[in-house]
Amino acid sequence: MATLIQPDLEFKREIIGLDAHDLSVCYQCGTCSAVCPISTADNPFPRKEMVWVQWGLKGRALGNSSIWMCHQCGTCNTYCPRDAKPANVMAALRDYSIAHYAVPRFMGRALSEPRYLPLLFAIPALVFLAILGWLGNLTALPRGQIVFSKFMPILYIEVIFMAAIGLSMAGAAMGGCRYWKAMSRSSGASSNGQHPGRHIVSTLLDILKHRKFKQCSEEPAGPRETYKGHLHKTHL
């Protein structure tokens, strides 16, 4: 049965706005996938990601684990004959993916756009001002020796801090579950018997050992940095 595709042009425009290059210059020669040091025969990238973004296939592009395998070495940008900058497209997809799967959704956009920075500062400030007002310490300091816990009781600070940590972890878990389900649908886990969960251990080992980073050759190609450069950025 033929698959009916529904291009999302707004998605394409937003990806271009995230520092992706002009997608029309890519003519699908496949050089990017051929020179990528971590692309494999059964999962070549970033050529397929370039196709999906060109066609505005939002579901396929975002429910795709390959965008997180790319560590922005820049080899594809260096060898691309049309200067389509596939690495920039992969980076834009990662940025968009974080905002798209974030829970709650508005936080993903707020954290990715500088114009929302005043709002992010205002929310905790208003919470503390409300507590100070409730304690009666908003317009006047407590009498006697200056003791911080009299101005803002430690218990209140701990409750606010633990609540914020709990909400952050809950949001991260729900966002991760949304992305996990999208990957499962995209990979056809239910039809081919494969499931992303069976690869968790090997994936964590790859991350902890920086195995993919080490596949960068010792000599840089164009602006591409070596493994040590990536490792330095990882721990900043």
PDB file of C-alpha atoms in Angstrom:
ATOM      1  CA  MET A   1       0.000   0.000   0.000  1.00  0.00           C
ATOM      2  CA  ALA A   2       1.301   3.438  -0.929  1.00  0.00           C
ATOM      3  CA  THR A   3       2.207   5.802   1.884  1.00  0.00           C
ATOM      4  CA  LEU A   4       0.547   9.210   1.789  1.00  0.00           C
ATOM      5  CA  ILE A   5       2.947  11.922   2.909  1.00  0.00           C
ATOM      6  CA  GLN A   6       1.868  15.271   4.299  1.00  0.00           C
ATOM      7  CA  PRO A   7       4.686  17.824   4.042  1.00  0.00           C
ATOM      8  CA  ASP A   8       4.945  20.350   6.871  1.00  0.00           C
ATOM      9  CA  LEU A   9       6.338  23.508   5.289  1.00  0.00           C
ATOM     10  CA  GLU A  10       6.318  25.395   8.581  1.00  0.00           C
ATOM     11  CA  PHE A  11       8.608  22.725  10.038  1.00  0.00           C
ATOM     12  CA  LYS A  12      10.960  23.171   7.092  1.00  0.00           C
ATOM     13  CA  ARG A  13      11.033  26.943   7.577  1.00  0.00           C
ATOM     14  CA  GLU A  14      11.762  26.573  11.291  1.00  0.00           C
ATOM     15  CA  ILE A  15      14.652  24.190  10.626  1.00  0.00           C
ATOM     16  CA  ILE A  16      16.139  26.676   8.164  1.00  0.00           C
ATOM     17  CA  GLY A  17      15.729  29.368  10.812  1.00  0.00           C
ATOM     18  CA  LEU A  18      17.821  27.286  13.234  1.00  0.00           C
ATOM     19  CA  ASP A  19      21.016  27.962  11.246  1.00  0.00           C
ATOM     20  CA  ALA A  20      20.397  25.231   8.680  1.00  0.00           C
ATOM     21  CA  HIS A  21      21.638  26.112   5.198  1.00  0.00           C
ATOM     22  CA  ASP A  22      19.578  26.557   2.035  1.00  0.00           C
ATOM     23  CA  LEU A  23      18.170  23.056   1.569  1.00  0.00           C
ATOM     24  CA  SER A  24      17.487  23.578  -2.127  1.00  0.00           C
ATOM     25  CA  VAL A  25      21.203  23.335  -2.960  1.00  0.00           C
ATOM     26  CA  CYS A  26      21.356  19.670  -1.874  1.00  0.00           C
ATOM     27  CA  TYR A  27      20.956  17.335  -4.868  1.00  0.00           C
ATOM     28  CA  GLN A  28      21.206  14.067  -2.901  1.00  0.00           C
ATOM     29  CA  CYS A  29      24.595  12.928  -4.155  1.00  0.00           C
ATOM     30  CA  GLY A  30      25.162  10.984  -0.928  1.00  0.00           C
ATOM     31  CA  THR A  31      28.662  12.327  -0.287  1.00  0.00           C
ATOM     32  CA  CYS A  32      27.737  13.270   3.282  1.00  0.00           C
ATOM     33  CA  SER A  33      26.722   9.711   4.177  1.00  0.00           C
ATOM     34  CA  ALA A  34      29.746   8.272   2.377  1.00  0.00           C
ATOM     35  CA  VAL A  35      32.330  10.358   4.255  1.00  0.00           C
ATOM     36  CA  CYS A  36      30.649  10.343   7.680  1.00  0.00           C
ATOM     37  CA  PRO A  37      33.004   8.405  10.008  1.00  0.00           C
ATOM     38  CA  ILE A  38      30.144   6.884  12.030  1.00  0.00           C
ATOM     39  CA  SER A  39      27.540   6.305   9.296  1.00  0.00           C
ATOM     40  CA  THR A  40      26.849   2.613   8.653  1.00  0.00           C
ATOM     41  CA  ALA A  41      25.524   0.638   5.698  1.00  0.00           C
ATOM     42  CA  ASP A  42      22.290  -0.245   7.491  1.00  0.00           C
ATOM     43  CA  ASN A  43      21.797   3.277   8.860  1.00  0.00           C
ATOM     44  CA  PRO A  44      23.380   5.854   6.554  1.00  0.00           C
ATOM     45  CA  PHE A  45      23.067   9.500   7.506  1.00  0.00           C
ATOM     46  CA  PRO A  46      22.741  12.475   7.108  1.00  0.00           C
ATOM     47  CA  ARG A  47      21.491  12.011   3.532  1.00  0.00           C
ATOM     48  CA  LYS A  48      18.087  10.658   4.566  1.00  0.00           C
ATOM     49  CA  GLU A  49      17.653  13.487   7.081  1.00  0.00           C
ATOM     50  CA  MET A  50      18.333  16.000   4.310  1.00  0.00           C
ATOM     51  CA  VAL A  51      15.593  14.367   2.199  1.00  0.00           C
ATOM     52  CA  TRP A  52      13.089  14.381   5.048  1.00  0.00           C
ATOM     53  CA  VAL A  53      13.654  18.040   5.861  1.00  0.00           C
ATOM     54  CA  GLN A  54      13.534  19.008   2.172  1.00  0.00           C
ATOM     55  CA  TRP A  55      10.121  17.357   1.921  1.00  0.00           C
ATOM     56  CA  GLY A  56       8.945  18.650   5.284  1.00  0.00           C
ATOM     57  CA  LEU A  57       8.490  15.152   6.727  1.00  0.00           C
ATOM     58  CA  LYS A  58       8.440  16.247  10.348  1.00  0.00           C
ATOM     59  CA  GLY A  59       7.442  12.916  11.893  1.00  0.00           C
ATOM     60  CA  ARG A  60      10.223  10.962  10.227  1.00  0.00           C
ATOM     61  CA  ALA A  61      12.896  13.576  10.856  1.00  0.00           C
ATOM     62  CA  LEU A  62      12.133  13.959  14.566  1.00  0.00           C
ATOM     63  CA  GLY A  63      11.392  10.314  15.399  1.00  0.00           C
ATOM     64  CA  ASN A  64      14.895   9.430  14.290  1.00  0.00           C
ATOM     65  CA  SER A  65      17.763   8.444  16.577  1.00  0.00           C
ATOM     66  CA  SER A  66      20.450   9.226  13.989  1.00  0.00           C
ATOM     67  CA  ILE A  67      20.313  12.951  14.737  1.00  0.00           C
ATOM     68  CA  TRP A  68      21.748  12.164  18.184  1.00  0.00           C
ATOM     69  CA  MET A  69      24.481   9.895  16.841  1.00  0.00           C
ATOM     70  CA  CYS A  70      25.965  12.823  14.949  1.00  0.00           C
ATOM     71  CA  HIS A  71      28.504  14.679  17.104  1.00  0.00           C
ATOM     72  CA  GLN A  72      29.050  17.596  14.724  1.00  0.00           C
ATOM     73  CA  CYS A  73      32.535  16.673  13.524  1.00  0.00           C
ATOM     74  CA  GLY A  74      31.899  18.667  10.337  1.00  0.00           C
ATOM     75  CA  THR A  75      33.274  16.109   7.858  1.00  0.00           C
ATOM     76  CA  CYS A  76      30.085  16.185   5.776  1.00  0.00           C
ATOM     77  CA  ASN A  77      30.211  19.988   5.619  1.00  0.00           C
ATOM     78  CA  THR A  78      33.830  19.850   4.461  1.00  0.00           C
ATOM     79  CA  TYR A  79      33.264  17.414   1.592  1.00  0.00           C
ATOM     80  CA  CYS A  80      29.778  18.487   0.470  1.00  0.00           C
ATOM     81  CA  PRO A  81      30.169  19.597  -3.193  1.00  0.00           C
ATOM     82  CA  ARG A  82      27.218  21.981  -2.899  1.00  0.00           C
ATOM     83  CA  ASP A  83      28.007  23.421   0.545  1.00  0.00           C
ATOM     84  CA  ALA A  84      24.586  22.306   1.789  1.00  0.00           C
ATOM     85  CA  LYS A  85      25.997  21.973   5.336  1.00  0.00           C
ATOM     86  CA  PRO A  86      24.344  18.704   6.406  1.00  0.00           C
ATOM     87  CA  ALA A  87      25.909  18.984   9.880  1.00  0.00           C
ATOM     88  CA  ASN A  88      24.033  22.249  10.419  1.00  0.00           C
ATOM     89  CA  VAL A  89      20.781  20.527   9.482  1.00  0.00           C
ATOM     90  CA  MET A  90      21.473  17.738  11.992  1.00  0.00           C
ATOM     91  CA  ALA A  91      22.199  20.304  14.709  1.00  0.00           C
ATOM     92  CA  ALA A  92      18.991  22.174  13.846  1.00  0.00           C
ATOM     93  CA  LEU A  93      17.011  18.931  14.095  1.00  0.00           C
ATOM     94  CA  ARG A  94      18.436  18.283  17.556  1.00  0.00           C
ATOM     95  CA  ASP A  95      17.489  21.780  18.714  1.00  0.00           C
ATOM     96  CA  TYR A  96      13.991  21.443  17.286  1.00  0.00           C
ATOM     97  CA  SER A  97      13.584  17.959  18.744  1.00  0.00           C
ATOM     98  CA  ILE A  98      14.328  19.166  22.287  1.00  0.00           C
ATOM     99  CA  ALA A  99      11.674  21.875  22.042  1.00  0.00           C
ATOM    100  CA  HIS A 100       9.179  19.578  20.291  1.00  0.00           C
ATOM    101  CA  TYR A 101       9.250  16.761  22.841  1.00  0.00           C
ATOM    102  CA  ALA A 102       9.597  18.982  25.915  1.00  0.00           C
ATOM    103  CA  VAL A 103       6.994  18.664  28.691  1.00  0.00           C
ATOM    104  CA  PRO A 104       5.376  21.121  29.174  1.00  0.00           C
ATOM    105  CA  ARG A 105       5.668  22.206  25.555  1.00  0.00           C
ATOM    106  CA  PHE A 106       6.048  25.933  26.229  1.00  0.00           C
ATOM    107  CA  MET A 107       9.162  25.312  28.346  1.00  0.00           C
ATOM    108  CA  GLY A 108      10.957  23.795  25.389  1.00  0.00           C
ATOM    109  CA  ARG A 109      10.378  26.912  23.323  1.00  0.00           C
ATOM    110  CA  ALA A 110      11.096  29.256  26.224  1.00  0.00           C
ATOM    111  CA  LEU A 111      14.465  27.637  26.915  1.00  0.00           C
ATOM    112  CA  SER A 112      15.463  27.720  23.251  1.00  0.00           C
ATOM    113  CA  GLU A 113      14.656  31.374  22.501  1.00  0.00           C
ATOM    114  CA  PRO A 114      16.459  34.301  24.211  1.00  0.00           C
ATOM    115  CA  ARG A 115      13.354  36.504  24.121  1.00  0.00           C
ATOM    116  CA  TYR A 116      11.774  34.342  26.837  1.00  0.00           C
ATOM    117  CA  LEU A 117      14.728  34.768  29.212  1.00  0.00           C
ATOM    118  CA  PRO A 118      13.082  37.595  31.229  1.00  0.00           C
ATOM    119  CA  LEU A 119      10.038  35.365  31.767  1.00  0.00           C
ATOM    120  CA  LEU A 120      12.206  32.497  33.008  1.00  0.00           C
ATOM    121  CA  PHE A 121      13.835  34.813  35.544  1.00  0.00           C
ATOM    122  CA  ALA A 122      10.492  36.353  36.511  1.00  0.00           C
ATOM    123  CA  ILE A 123       8.780  33.069  37.450  1.00  0.00           C
ATOM    124  CA  PRO A 124      11.086  32.089  40.366  1.00  0.00           C
ATOM    125  CA  ALA A 125      11.376  35.746  41.412  1.00  0.00           C
ATOM    126  CA  LEU A 126       7.587  36.022  41.719  1.00  0.00           C
ATOM    127  CA  VAL A 127       7.453  32.785  43.717  1.00  0.00           C
ATOM    128  CA  PHE A 128       9.969  34.107  46.249  1.00  0.00           C
ATOM    129  CA  LEU A 129       8.271  37.508  46.407  1.00  0.00           C
ATOM    130  CA  ALA A 130       4.924  35.826  47.072  1.00  0.00           C
ATOM    131  CA  ILE A 131       6.418  33.811  49.939  1.00  0.00           C
ATOM    132  CA  LEU A 132       8.095  36.889  51.413  1.00  0.00           C
ATOM    133  CA  GLY A 133       4.785  38.743  51.220  1.00  0.00           C
ATOM    134  CA  TRP A 134       2.984  35.878  52.946  1.00  0.00           C
ATOM    135  CA  LEU A 135       5.622  35.895  55.708  1.00  0.00           C
ATOM    136  CA  GLY A 136       5.332  39.660  56.064  1.00  0.00           C
ATOM    137  CA  ASN A 137       8.985  40.230  55.143  1.00  0.00           C
ATOM    138  CA  LEU A 138       8.432  41.826  51.754  1.00  0.00           C
ATOM    139  CA  THR A 139       8.428  45.453  52.915  1.00  0.00           C
ATOM    140  CA  ALA A 140      10.394  45.202  56.165  1.00  0.00           C
ATOM    141  CA  LEU A 141      13.214  43.081  57.539  1.00  0.00           C
ATOM    142  CA  PRO A 142      12.739  41.091  60.768  1.00  0.00           C
ATOM    143  CA  ARG A 143      13.845  42.938  63.883  1.00  0.00           C
ATOM    144  CA  GLY A 144      16.978  42.073  65.835  1.00  0.00           C
ATOM    145  CA  GLN A 145      20.107  40.281  64.688  1.00  0.00           C
ATOM    146  CA  ILE A 146      20.316  39.607  60.969  1.00  0.00           C
ATOM    147  CA  VAL A 147      19.585  35.917  60.470  1.00  0.00           C
ATOM    148  CA  PHE A 148      18.798  34.750  56.961  1.00  0.00           C
ATOM    149  CA  SER A 149      16.494  31.964  58.141  1.00  0.00           C
ATOM    150  CA  LYS A 150      14.236  34.556  59.789  1.00  0.00           C
ATOM    151  CA  PHE A 151      13.916  36.420  56.513  1.00  0.00           C
ATOM    152  CA  MET A 152      13.368  33.264  54.436  1.00  0.00           C
ATOM    153  CA  PRO A 153      12.962  30.039  56.460  1.00  0.00           C
ATOM    154  CA  ILE A 154      15.223  27.206  55.305  1.00  0.00           C
ATOM    155  CA  LEU A 155      12.259  24.828  55.129  1.00  0.00           C
ATOM    156  CA  TYR A 156      10.580  26.988  52.489  1.00  0.00           C
ATOM    157  CA  ILE A 157      13.751  27.075  50.402  1.00  0.00           C
ATOM    158  CA  GLU A 158      14.138  23.302  50.604  1.00  0.00           C
ATOM    159  CA  VAL A 159      10.509  22.708  49.664  1.00  0.00           C
ATOM    160  CA  ILE A 160      10.768  25.034  46.654  1.00  0.00           C
ATOM    161  CA  PHE A 161      14.080  23.508  45.574  1.00  0.00           C
ATOM    162  CA  MET A 162      12.879  19.908  45.872  1.00  0.00           C
ATOM    163  CA  ALA A 163       9.621  20.742  44.084  1.00  0.00           C
ATOM    164  CA  ALA A 164      11.555  22.362  41.232  1.00  0.00           C
ATOM    165  CA  ILE A 165      13.885  19.362  40.966  1.00  0.00           C
ATOM    166  CA  GLY A 166      10.933  16.971  41.034  1.00  0.00           C
ATOM    167  CA  LEU A 167       9.059  18.857  38.321  1.00  0.00           C
ATOM    168  CA  SER A 168      12.206  19.021  36.182  1.00  0.00           C
ATOM    169  CA  MET A 169      12.792  15.282  36.477  1.00  0.00           C
ATOM    170  CA  ALA A 170       9.135  14.522  35.762  1.00  0.00           C
ATOM    171  CA  GLY A 171       9.187  16.765  32.696  1.00  0.00           C
ATOM    172  CA  ALA A 172      12.416  15.171  31.451  1.00  0.00           C
ATOM    173  CA  ALA A 173      10.993  11.673  31.947  1.00  0.00           C
ATOM    174  CA  MET A 174       7.751  12.476  30.120  1.00  0.00           C
ATOM    175  CA  GLY A 175       9.609  14.192  27.300  1.00  0.00           C
ATOM    176  CA  GLY A 176      11.935  11.201  27.014  1.00  0.00           C
ATOM    177  CA  CYS A 177       8.956   8.844  26.855  1.00  0.00           C
ATOM    178  CA  ARG A 178       7.403  10.898  24.061  1.00  0.00           C
ATOM    179  CA  TYR A 179      10.625  10.731  22.076  1.00  0.00           C
ATOM    180  CA  TRP A 180      11.002   7.011  22.813  1.00  0.00           C
ATOM    181  CA  LYS A 181       7.513   6.293  21.453  1.00  0.00           C
ATOM    182  CA  ALA A 182       8.248   8.383  18.360  1.00  0.00           C
ATOM    183  CA  MET A 183      11.453   6.410  17.745  1.00  0.00           C
ATOM    184  CA  SER A 184       9.593   3.121  18.184  1.00  0.00           C
ATOM    185  CA  ARG A 185       6.963   4.158  15.643  1.00  0.00           C
ATOM    186  CA  SER A 186       9.593   5.419  13.215  1.00  0.00           C
ATOM    187  CA  SER A 187      11.694   2.250  13.439  1.00  0.00           C
ATOM    188  CA  GLY A 188       8.662  -0.009  13.041  1.00  0.00           C
ATOM    189  CA  ALA A 189       9.485  -1.850  16.263  1.00  0.00           C
ATOM    190  CA  SER A 190       6.092  -3.526  16.413  1.00  0.00           C
ATOM    191  CA  SER A 191       6.382  -4.975  12.913  1.00  0.00           C
ATOM    192  CA  ASN A 192       9.997  -6.141  12.716  1.00  0.00           C
ATOM    193  CA  GLY A 193      10.373  -7.481  16.251  1.00  0.00           C
ATOM    194  CA  GLN A 194      13.080  -4.966  17.127  1.00  0.00           C
ATOM    195  CA  HIS A 195      12.692  -2.582  20.046  1.00  0.00           C
ATOM    196  CA  PRO A 196      14.919   0.333  21.088  1.00  0.00           C
ATOM    197  CA  GLY A 197      14.966  -0.973  24.669  1.00  0.00           C
ATOM    198  CA  ARG A 198      17.215  -3.905  23.799  1.00  0.00           C
ATOM    199  CA  HIS A 199      20.012  -1.500  22.898  1.00  0.00           C
ATOM    200  CA  ILE A 200      20.019   0.601  26.079  1.00  0.00           C
ATOM    201  CA  VAL A 201      23.069  -1.052  27.667  1.00  0.00           C
ATOM    202  CA  SER A 202      25.228  -0.909  24.532  1.00  0.00           C
ATOM    203  CA  THR A 203      24.206   2.707  23.937  1.00  0.00           C
ATOM    204  CA  LEU A 204      25.133   3.742  27.486  1.00  0.00           C
ATOM    205  CA  LEU A 205      28.509   2.020  27.113  1.00  0.00           C
ATOM    206  CA  ASP A 206      29.129   3.913  23.863  1.00  0.00           C
ATOM    207  CA  ILE A 207      28.337   7.190  25.620  1.00  0.00           C
ATOM    208  CA  LEU A 208      30.475   6.524  28.694  1.00  0.00           C
ATOM    209  CA  LYS A 209      33.449   5.310  26.646  1.00  0.00           C
ATOM    210  CA  HIS A 210      33.104   8.100  24.027  1.00  0.00           C
ATOM    211  CA  ARG A 211      33.352   5.356  21.409  1.00  0.00           C
ATOM    212  CA  LYS A 212      31.793   7.416  18.631  1.00  0.00           C
ATOM    213  CA  PHE A 213      33.974  10.427  19.383  1.00  0.00           C
ATOM    214  CA  LYS A 214      37.076   8.244  19.107  1.00  0.00           C
ATOM    215  CA  GLN A 215      36.145   7.358  15.548  1.00  0.00           C
ATOM    216  CA  CYS A 216      37.304  10.820  14.544  1.00  0.00           C
ATOM    217  CA  SER A 217      40.687  10.445  12.866  1.00  0.00           C
ATOM    218  CA  GLU A 218      43.735  12.039  14.427  1.00  0.00           C
ATOM    219  CA  GLU A 219      44.085  14.565  11.606  1.00  0.00           C
ATOM    220  CA  PRO A 220      41.242  17.078  11.110  1.00  0.00           C
ATOM    221  CA  ALA A 221      39.553  17.447   7.730  1.00  0.00           C
ATOM    222  CA  GLY A 222      38.999  21.128   7.053  1.00  0.00           C
ATOM    223  CA  PRO A 223      37.346  22.714  10.118  1.00  0.00           C
ATOM    224  CA  ARG A 224      36.675  19.306  11.663  1.00  0.00           C
ATOM    225  CA  GLU A 225      38.143  18.829  15.118  1.00  0.00           C
ATOM    226  CA  THR A 226      39.792  15.690  16.442  1.00  0.00           C
ATOM    227  CA  TYR A 227      38.583  13.448  19.237  1.00  0.00           C
ATOM    228  CA  LYS A 228      40.334  15.484  21.935  1.00  0.00           C
ATOM    229  CA  GLY A 229      38.521  18.626  20.836  1.00  0.00           C
ATOM    230  CA  HIS A 230      35.149  16.888  21.122  1.00  0.00           C
ATOM    231  CA  LEU A 231      36.086  15.403  24.491  1.00  0.00           C
ATOM    232  CA  HIS A 232      37.003  18.835  25.826  1.00  0.00           C
ATOM    233  CA  LYS A 233      33.617  20.256  24.812  1.00  0.00           C
ATOM    234  CA  THR A 234      31.784  17.269  26.284  1.00  0.00           C
ATOM    235  CA  HIS A 235      33.059  17.957  29.780  1.00  0.00           C
ATOM    236  CA  LEU A 236      32.610  21.748  29.739  1.00  0.00           C
TER     237      LEU A 236
END
